[in-house]
Coordinates of C-alpha atoms and ligand atoms in Angstrom, one line a residue:
X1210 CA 0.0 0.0 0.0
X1211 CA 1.5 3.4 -1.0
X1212 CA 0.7 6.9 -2.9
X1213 CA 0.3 6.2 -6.7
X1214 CA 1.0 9.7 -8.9
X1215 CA -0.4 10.0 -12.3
X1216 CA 0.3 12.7 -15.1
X1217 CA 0.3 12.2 -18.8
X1218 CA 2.8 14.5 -21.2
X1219 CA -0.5 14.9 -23.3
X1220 CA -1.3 17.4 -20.4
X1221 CA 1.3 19.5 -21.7
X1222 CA 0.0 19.7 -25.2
X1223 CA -2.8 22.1 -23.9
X1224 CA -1.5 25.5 -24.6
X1225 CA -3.0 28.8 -23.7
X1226 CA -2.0 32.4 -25.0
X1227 CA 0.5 34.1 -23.9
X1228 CA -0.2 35.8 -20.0
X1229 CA -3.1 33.2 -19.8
X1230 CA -2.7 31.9 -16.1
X1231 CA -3.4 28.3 -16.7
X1232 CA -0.8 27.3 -18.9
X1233 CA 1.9 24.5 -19.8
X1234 CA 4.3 25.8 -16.9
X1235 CA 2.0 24.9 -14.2
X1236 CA 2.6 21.5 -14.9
X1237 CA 5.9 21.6 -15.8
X1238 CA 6.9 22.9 -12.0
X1239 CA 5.3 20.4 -10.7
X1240 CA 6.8 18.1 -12.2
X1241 CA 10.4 19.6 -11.5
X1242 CA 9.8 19.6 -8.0
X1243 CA 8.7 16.1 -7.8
X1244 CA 12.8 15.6 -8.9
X1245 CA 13.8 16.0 -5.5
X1246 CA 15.6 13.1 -4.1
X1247 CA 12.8 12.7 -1.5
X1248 CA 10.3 11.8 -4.6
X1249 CA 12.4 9.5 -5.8
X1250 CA 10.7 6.5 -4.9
X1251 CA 7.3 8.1 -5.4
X1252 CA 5.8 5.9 -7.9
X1253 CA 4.7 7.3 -11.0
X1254 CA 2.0 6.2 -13.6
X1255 CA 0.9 6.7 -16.9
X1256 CA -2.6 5.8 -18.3
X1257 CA -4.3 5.4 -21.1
X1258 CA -6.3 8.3 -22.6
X1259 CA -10.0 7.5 -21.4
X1260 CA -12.6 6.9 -24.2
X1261 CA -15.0 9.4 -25.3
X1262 CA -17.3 6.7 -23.2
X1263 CA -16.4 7.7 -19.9
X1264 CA -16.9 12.0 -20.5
X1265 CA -21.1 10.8 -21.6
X1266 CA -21.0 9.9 -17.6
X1267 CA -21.6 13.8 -16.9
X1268 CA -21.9 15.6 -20.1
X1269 CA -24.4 15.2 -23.1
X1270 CA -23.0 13.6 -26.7
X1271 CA -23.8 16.6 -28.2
X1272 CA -21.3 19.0 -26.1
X1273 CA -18.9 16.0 -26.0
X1274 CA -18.9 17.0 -29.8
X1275 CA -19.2 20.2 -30.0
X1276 CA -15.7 20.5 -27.8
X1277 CA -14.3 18.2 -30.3
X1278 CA -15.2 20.1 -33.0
X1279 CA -14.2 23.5 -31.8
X1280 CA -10.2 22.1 -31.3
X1281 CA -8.6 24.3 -34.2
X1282 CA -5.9 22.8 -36.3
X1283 CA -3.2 24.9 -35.2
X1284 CA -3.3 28.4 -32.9
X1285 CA -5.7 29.2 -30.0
X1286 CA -9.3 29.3 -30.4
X1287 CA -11.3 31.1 -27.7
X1288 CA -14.7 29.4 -26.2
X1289 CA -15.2 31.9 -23.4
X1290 CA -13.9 34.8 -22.0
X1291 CA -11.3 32.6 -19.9
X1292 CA -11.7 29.1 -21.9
X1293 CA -9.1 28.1 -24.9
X1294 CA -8.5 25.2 -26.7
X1295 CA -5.4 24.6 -28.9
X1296 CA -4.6 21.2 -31.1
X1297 CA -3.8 19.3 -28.4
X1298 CA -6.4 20.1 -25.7
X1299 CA -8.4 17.1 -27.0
X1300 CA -5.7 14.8 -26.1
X1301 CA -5.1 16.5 -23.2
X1302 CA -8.6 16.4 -21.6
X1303 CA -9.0 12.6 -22.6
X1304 CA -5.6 12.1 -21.0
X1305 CA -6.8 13.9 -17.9
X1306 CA -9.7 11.7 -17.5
X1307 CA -7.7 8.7 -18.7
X1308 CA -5.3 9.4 -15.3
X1309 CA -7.7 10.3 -12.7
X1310 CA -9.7 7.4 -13.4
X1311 CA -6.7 4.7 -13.6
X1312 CA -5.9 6.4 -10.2
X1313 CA -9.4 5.7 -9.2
X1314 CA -9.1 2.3 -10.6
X1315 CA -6.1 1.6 -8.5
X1316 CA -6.6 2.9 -5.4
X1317 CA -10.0 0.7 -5.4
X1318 CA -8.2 -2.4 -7.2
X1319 CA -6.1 -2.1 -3.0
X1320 CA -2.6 -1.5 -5.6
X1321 CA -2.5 1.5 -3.3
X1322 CA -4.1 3.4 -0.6
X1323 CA -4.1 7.0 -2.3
X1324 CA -3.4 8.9 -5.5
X1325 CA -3.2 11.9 -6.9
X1326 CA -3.1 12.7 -10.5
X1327 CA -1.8 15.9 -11.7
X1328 CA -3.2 16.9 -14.9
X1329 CA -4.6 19.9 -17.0
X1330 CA -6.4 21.4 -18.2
X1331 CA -8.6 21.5 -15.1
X1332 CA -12.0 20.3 -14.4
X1333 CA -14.3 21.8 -11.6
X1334 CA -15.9 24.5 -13.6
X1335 CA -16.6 22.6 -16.7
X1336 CA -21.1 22.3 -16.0
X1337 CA -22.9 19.6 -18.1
X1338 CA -22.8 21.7 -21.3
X1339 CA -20.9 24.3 -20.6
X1340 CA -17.1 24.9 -20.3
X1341 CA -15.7 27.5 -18.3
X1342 CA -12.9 28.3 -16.1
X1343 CA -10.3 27.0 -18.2
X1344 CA -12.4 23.5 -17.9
X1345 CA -13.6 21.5 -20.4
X1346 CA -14.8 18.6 -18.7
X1347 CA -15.8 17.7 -15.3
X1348 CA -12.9 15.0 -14.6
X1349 CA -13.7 14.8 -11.1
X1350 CA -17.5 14.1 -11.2
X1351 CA -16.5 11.7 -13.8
X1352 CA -14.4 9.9 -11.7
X1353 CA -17.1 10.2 -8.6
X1354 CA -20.1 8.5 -11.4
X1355 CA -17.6 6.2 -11.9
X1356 CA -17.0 5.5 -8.4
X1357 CA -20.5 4.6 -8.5
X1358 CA -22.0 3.1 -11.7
X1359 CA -18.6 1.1 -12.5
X1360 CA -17.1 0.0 -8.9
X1361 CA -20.5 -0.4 -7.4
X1362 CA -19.9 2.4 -4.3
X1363 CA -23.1 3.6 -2.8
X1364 CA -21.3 6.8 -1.1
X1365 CA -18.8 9.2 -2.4
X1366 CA -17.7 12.3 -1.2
X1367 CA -15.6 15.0 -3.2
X1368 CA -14.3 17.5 -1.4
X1369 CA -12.8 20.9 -3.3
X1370 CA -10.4 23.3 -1.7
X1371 CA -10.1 25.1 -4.6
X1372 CA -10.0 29.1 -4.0
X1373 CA -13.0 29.1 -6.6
X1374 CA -16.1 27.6 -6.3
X1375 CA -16.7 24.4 -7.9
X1376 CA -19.8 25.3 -9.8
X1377 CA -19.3 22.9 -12.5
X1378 CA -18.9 19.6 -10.3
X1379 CA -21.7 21.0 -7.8
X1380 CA -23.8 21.3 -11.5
X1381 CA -23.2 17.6 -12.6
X1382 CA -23.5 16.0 -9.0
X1383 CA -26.1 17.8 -7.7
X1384 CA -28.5 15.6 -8.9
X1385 CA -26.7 11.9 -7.7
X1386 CA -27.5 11.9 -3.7
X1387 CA -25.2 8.9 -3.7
X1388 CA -22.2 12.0 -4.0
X1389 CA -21.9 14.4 -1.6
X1390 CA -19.7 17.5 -3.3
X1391 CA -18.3 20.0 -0.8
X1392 CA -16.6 23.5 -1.9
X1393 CA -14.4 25.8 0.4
X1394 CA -13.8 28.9 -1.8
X1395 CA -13.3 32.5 -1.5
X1396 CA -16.9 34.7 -2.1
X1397 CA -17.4 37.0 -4.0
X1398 CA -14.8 35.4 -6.5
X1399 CA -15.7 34.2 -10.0
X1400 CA -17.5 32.5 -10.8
X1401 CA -19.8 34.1 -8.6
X1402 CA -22.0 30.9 -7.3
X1403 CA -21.3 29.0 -4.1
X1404 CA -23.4 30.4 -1.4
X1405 CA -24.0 28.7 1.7
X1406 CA -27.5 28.2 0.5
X1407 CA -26.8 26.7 -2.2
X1408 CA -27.8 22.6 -1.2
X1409 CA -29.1 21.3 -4.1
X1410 CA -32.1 19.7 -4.8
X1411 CA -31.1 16.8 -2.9
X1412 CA -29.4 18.5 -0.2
X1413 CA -26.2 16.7 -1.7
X1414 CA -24.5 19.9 -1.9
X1415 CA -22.4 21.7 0.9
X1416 CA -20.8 25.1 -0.1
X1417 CA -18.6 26.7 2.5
X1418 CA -18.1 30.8 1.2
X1419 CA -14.9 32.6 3.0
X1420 CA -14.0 36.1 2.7
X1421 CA -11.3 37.5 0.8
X1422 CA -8.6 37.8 3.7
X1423 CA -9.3 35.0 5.5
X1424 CA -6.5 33.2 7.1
X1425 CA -5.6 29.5 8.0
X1426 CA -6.4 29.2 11.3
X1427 CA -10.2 30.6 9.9
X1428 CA -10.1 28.0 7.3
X1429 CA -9.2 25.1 9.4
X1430 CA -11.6 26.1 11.5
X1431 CA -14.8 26.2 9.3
X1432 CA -13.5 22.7 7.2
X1433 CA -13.3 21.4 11.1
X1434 CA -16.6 22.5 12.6
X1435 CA -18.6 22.8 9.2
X1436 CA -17.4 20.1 6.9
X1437 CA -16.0 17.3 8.6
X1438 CA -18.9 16.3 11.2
X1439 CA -20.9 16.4 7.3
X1440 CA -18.5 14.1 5.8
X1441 CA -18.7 11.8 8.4
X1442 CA -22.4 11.9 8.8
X1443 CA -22.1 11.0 4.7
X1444 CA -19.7 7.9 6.2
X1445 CA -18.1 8.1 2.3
X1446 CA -16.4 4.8 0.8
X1447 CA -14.3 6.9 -1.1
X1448 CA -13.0 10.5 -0.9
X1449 CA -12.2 12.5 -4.1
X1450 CA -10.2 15.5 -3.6
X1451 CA -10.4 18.3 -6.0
X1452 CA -7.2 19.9 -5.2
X1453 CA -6.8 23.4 -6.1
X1454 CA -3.9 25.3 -4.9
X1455 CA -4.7 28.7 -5.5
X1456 CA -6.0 29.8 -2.2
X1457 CA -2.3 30.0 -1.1
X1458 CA -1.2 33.6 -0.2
X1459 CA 0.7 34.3 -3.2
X1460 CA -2.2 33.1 -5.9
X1461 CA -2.8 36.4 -8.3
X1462 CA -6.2 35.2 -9.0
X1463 CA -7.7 35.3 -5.3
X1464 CA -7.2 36.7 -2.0
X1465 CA -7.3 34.2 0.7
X1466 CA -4.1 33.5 2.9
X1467 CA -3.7 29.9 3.0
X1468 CA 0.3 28.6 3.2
X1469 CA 1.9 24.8 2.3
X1470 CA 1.3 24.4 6.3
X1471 CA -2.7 24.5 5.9
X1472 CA -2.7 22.4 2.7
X1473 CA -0.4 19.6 4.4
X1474 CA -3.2 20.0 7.8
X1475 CA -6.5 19.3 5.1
X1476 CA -4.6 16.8 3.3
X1477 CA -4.1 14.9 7.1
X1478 CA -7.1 15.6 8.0
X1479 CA -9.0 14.2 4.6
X1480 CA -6.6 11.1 5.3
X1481 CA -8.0 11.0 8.8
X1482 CA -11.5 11.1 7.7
X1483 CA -10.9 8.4 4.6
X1484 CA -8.9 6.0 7.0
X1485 CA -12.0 6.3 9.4
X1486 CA -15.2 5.7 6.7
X1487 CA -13.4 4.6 3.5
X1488 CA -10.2 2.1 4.2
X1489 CA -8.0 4.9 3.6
X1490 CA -9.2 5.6 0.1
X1491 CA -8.7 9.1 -1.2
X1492 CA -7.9 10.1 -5.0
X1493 CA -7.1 13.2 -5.7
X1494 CA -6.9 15.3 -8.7
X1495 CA -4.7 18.8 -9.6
X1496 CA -7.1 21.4 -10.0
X1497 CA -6.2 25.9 -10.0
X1498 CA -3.3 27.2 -8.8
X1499 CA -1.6 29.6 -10.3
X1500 CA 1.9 31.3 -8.8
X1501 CA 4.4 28.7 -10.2
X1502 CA 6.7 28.8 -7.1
X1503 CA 3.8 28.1 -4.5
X1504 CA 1.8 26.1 -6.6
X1505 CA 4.9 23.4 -6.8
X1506 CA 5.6 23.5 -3.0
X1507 CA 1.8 23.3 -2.1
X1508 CA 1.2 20.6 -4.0
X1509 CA 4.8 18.6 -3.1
X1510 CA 3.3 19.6 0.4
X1511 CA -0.2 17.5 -0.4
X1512 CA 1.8 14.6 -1.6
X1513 CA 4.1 14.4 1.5
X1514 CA 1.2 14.1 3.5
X1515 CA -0.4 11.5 0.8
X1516 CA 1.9 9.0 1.5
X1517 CA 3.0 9.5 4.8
X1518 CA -0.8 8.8 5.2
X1519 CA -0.9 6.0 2.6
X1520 CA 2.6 3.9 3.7
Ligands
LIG1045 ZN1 -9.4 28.0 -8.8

């Protein structure tokens, strides 16, 4: 039992224009600071690219193809405000799927205890026919239907500390009871949505706003009293992590004040809650993040804890 990591090179074939904050050096830093002789025995995985099969979990044929369609042949080509696509942003997504759910696979298979799967571009804001927010798909809600409808779980429970409010994930699961989605996020932000009233038709949903400002001992306290006792109410068979790192200090896009301390505490504290309800189970998937230097260290810092947690 260990820490599996995933990533695929196709991930790197996703290109943005230039000053576009989500772009081919995210990945690229992580992947430099995973060189360290510490990381050395971290074991690495690549995956297949996931069939066109496994995005019709959350989103209709007809957007599946109308993404496909929209890849140009060479350049950038603008869907949104935020949201490109270049040539190989198909492979990319496919790729990104493909990973998170061989980690899923894995970690449910008993080949290890946790995984993380560092990919782009990312997922959370991608709704069922809508990109947006640099997402085209919804690769964790994916993964969480497949938690369900392929390895027969009856309870999952994503959990996204992403500075920005999962709106996409919260639109394609908030209609499967047998998820429960949680988002900690900075509000107001973009995309705007994530109030604390915000449930859900089937109460499924558990949105946890935070001022701009807010600091880590306030953020460890609301995930403590407000979304813990929930989870474990929810007693989950699996936790998915949607793991954004931009809430750390030095993020441009957002203004909360977390540090590599508070994401190494809510990584332990997700592994205390997994090794409790789900035999340890928790895959987790790269979401936002966006200051190179801390994004690398944060997310080193999340797979420290990953497999101290998962030896
Ligand atoms: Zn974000």
């Amino acid at each position: 039992m260990s820490t599996l990591f995933f990533t695929d090179p196709a991930c790197l074939t996703h290109v943005t224009p230039p000053g576009h904050p989500e772009r081919v050096e995210r990945l690229r830093a992580i992947l430099t600071v995973l060189e360290a002789p510490e990381f050395a025995t971290l074991e690495r995985r690549q995956a297949p690219p996931a069939p066109e099969a496994e995005l019709l979990r959350c989103h209709p044929e007809a957007y599946v193809a109308q993404i496909k369609a929209s890849i140009p042949a060479d350049g950038t080509h603008q869907l949104d405000p935020d949201t490109w696509v270049s040539p190989g942003s198909w492979e990319a997504a496919l790729a990104g799927v493909g990973a998170l759910n061989a980690a899923l696979d894995a970690v449910m298979a008993g080949e290890a205890r946790n995984a993380f799967a560092a990919i782009r571009p990312p997922g959370h804001h991608a709704e069922t026919a809508t990109p947006m927010g640099f997402c085209l798909f919804g690769t964790v809600a994916i993964a969480a239907k497949r938690a369900l409808d392929h390895h027969g779980l009856s309870r999952v429970a994503v959990l996204d500390f992403d500075v920005h409010h999962g709106n996409g994930t919260q639109d394609l699961l908030q209609h499967e009871p047998r998820a429960l989605f949680v988002s900690s996020h900075q509000f107001p932000l973009w995309p705007g949505t994530g109030r604390a009233e915000e449930t859900g038709p089937h109460g499924n949903i558990l949105n946890l706003p935070l001022p701009p400002g807010t600091e880590g001992p306030v953020f460890r306290q609301a995930w403590e009293e407000i979304v813990f006792p929930r989870v474990a109410a929810f007693d989950p068979q699996l936790i998915l992590v949607s793991a954004g790192f931009d809430a750390h200090r030095d993020d441009p896009l957002a203004q909360l004040n977390l540090t590599e301390a508070d994401f190494s505490w809510i990584t332990h504290r997700i592994c205390d809650l997994a090794d409790r309800h789900a035999g340890g189970r928790v895959v987790s998937v790269l979401e936002g993040g966006y200051n190179l230097d801390a994004l690398a260290a944060s997310t080193a810092a999340h797979i420290r804890v990953l497999r101290e947690r998962g030896a």
